[in-house]
Short mmCIF file of C-alpha atoms in Angstrom, two decimals:
data_model
loop_
_atom_site.label_atom_id
_atom_site.label_comp_id
_atom_site.label_asym_id
_atom_site.label_seq_id
_atom_site.Cartn_x
_atom_site.Cartn_y
_atom_site.Cartn_z
CA GLY X 141 21.95 -8.59 -6.14
CA GLU X 142 24.23 -8.99 -3.21
CA ALA X 143 22.72 -8.57 0.25
CA MET X 144 24.03 -5.71 2.40
CA ARG X 145 24.71 -5.73 6.11
CA GLY X 146 24.00 -2.71 8.26
CA PRO X 147 25.68 -1.90 11.57
CA GLY X 148 24.17 -4.01 14.32
CA HIS X 149 21.95 -5.90 11.88
CA ARG X 150 21.98 -9.63 12.51
CA GLY X 151 20.41 -10.69 9.24
CA THR X 152 20.74 -9.54 5.70
CA VAL X 153 18.78 -6.92 3.87
CA GLY X 154 18.49 -6.30 0.17
CA ALA X 155 16.18 -5.55 -2.69
CA LYS X 156 14.25 -7.80 -5.02
CA VAL X 157 12.23 -7.11 -8.12
CA ALA X 158 8.72 -8.54 -7.80
CA SER X 159 5.30 -8.04 -9.32
CA VAL X 160 2.54 -6.30 -7.40
CA ASP X 161 0.75 -9.62 -6.94
CA GLU X 162 3.95 -11.25 -5.59
CA VAL X 163 4.41 -8.48 -3.04
CA ILE X 164 0.77 -8.48 -1.96
CA GLY X 165 0.82 -12.28 -1.72
CA SER X 166 4.06 -12.34 0.27
CA ASP X 167 4.53 -12.41 4.02
CA VAL X 168 5.26 -8.67 4.35
CA ASP X 169 3.26 -6.86 7.02
CA ALA X 170 2.73 -3.57 5.20
CA ILE X 171 2.62 -2.08 1.73
CA LEU X 172 3.89 1.41 0.86
CA ILE X 173 2.07 2.65 -2.23
CA CYS X 174 4.12 5.11 -4.29
CA THR X 175 2.85 4.44 -7.78
CA PRO X 176 1.00 6.47 -10.42
CA THR X 177 -2.16 7.98 -8.90
CA ASP X 178 -4.53 6.01 -11.11
CA THR X 179 -3.31 2.76 -9.48
CA HIS X 180 -3.61 3.83 -5.81
CA ALA X 181 -7.22 2.86 -5.04
CA ASP X 182 -6.93 -0.58 -6.65
CA LEU X 183 -3.67 -1.30 -4.83
CA ILE X 184 -5.08 -0.09 -1.51
CA GLU X 185 -8.07 -2.42 -1.91
CA LYS X 186 -5.96 -5.43 -2.92
CA SER X 187 -3.50 -4.81 -0.11
CA VAL X 188 -6.00 -4.51 2.74
CA GLN X 189 -8.05 -7.44 1.41
CA SER X 190 -4.91 -9.58 1.67
CA GLY X 191 -4.37 -8.51 5.28
CA LYS X 192 -1.66 -5.89 4.76
CA HIS X 193 -1.29 -2.55 6.50
CA VAL X 194 -1.13 0.30 3.97
CA LEU X 195 0.64 3.64 3.69
CA CYS X 196 -0.34 5.50 0.52
CA GLU X 197 1.08 8.70 -0.89
CA LYS X 198 -1.36 11.40 -1.90
CA PRO X 199 -3.68 11.65 -3.63
CA VAL X 200 -5.52 8.36 -3.25
CA SER X 201 -7.35 9.13 -6.50
CA LEU X 202 -8.29 12.09 -8.65
CA SER X 203 -11.89 10.86 -8.43
CA VAL X 204 -13.89 11.49 -5.25
CA GLU X 205 -16.23 8.67 -6.29
CA ARG X 206 -13.32 6.21 -6.52
CA ILE X 207 -12.11 7.20 -3.05
CA GLN X 208 -15.64 6.71 -1.70
CA GLN X 209 -15.70 3.21 -3.25
CA ALA X 210 -12.37 2.27 -1.66
CA LEU X 211 -13.04 3.51 1.88
CA PRO X 212 -15.64 0.88 2.87
CA ILE X 213 -13.29 -1.86 1.65
CA VAL X 214 -10.50 -0.46 3.84
CA GLU X 215 -12.85 -0.16 6.82
CA LYS X 216 -14.19 -3.70 6.36
CA ALA X 217 -10.67 -5.15 6.19
CA GLY X 218 -9.92 -3.75 9.64
CA LYS X 219 -6.25 -3.15 8.86
CA PRO X 220 -4.56 0.16 9.60
CA ALA X 221 -4.32 2.23 6.45
CA VAL X 222 -2.70 5.65 6.39
CA LEU X 223 -4.31 7.60 3.60
CA PRO X 224 -4.06 11.31 2.87
CA SER X 225 -6.84 13.32 4.45
CA GLU X 226 -9.30 15.35 2.43
CA GLU X 227 -7.53 18.51 3.58
CA SER X 228 -4.17 17.34 2.20
CA VAL X 229 -5.40 16.14 -1.19
#
């Protein structure tokens, strides 16, 4: 599609269709995860392991066990990840 220019924006902005692997492998700094719930934990893990910051909608998973598996991977990656708290799930 055609790129759009916003007021005061020096470059161009636009949208592009890409696979999950293309986005995770790209030079973006952060990933916003707004996908079906059953994909959240896997995408969080892949994203932080590739050095991306993560913001994930709630819930992370419908399985407490799956969340507990993902948390150490997020912690080990050392990248900021904003995940819903237990209270908000």
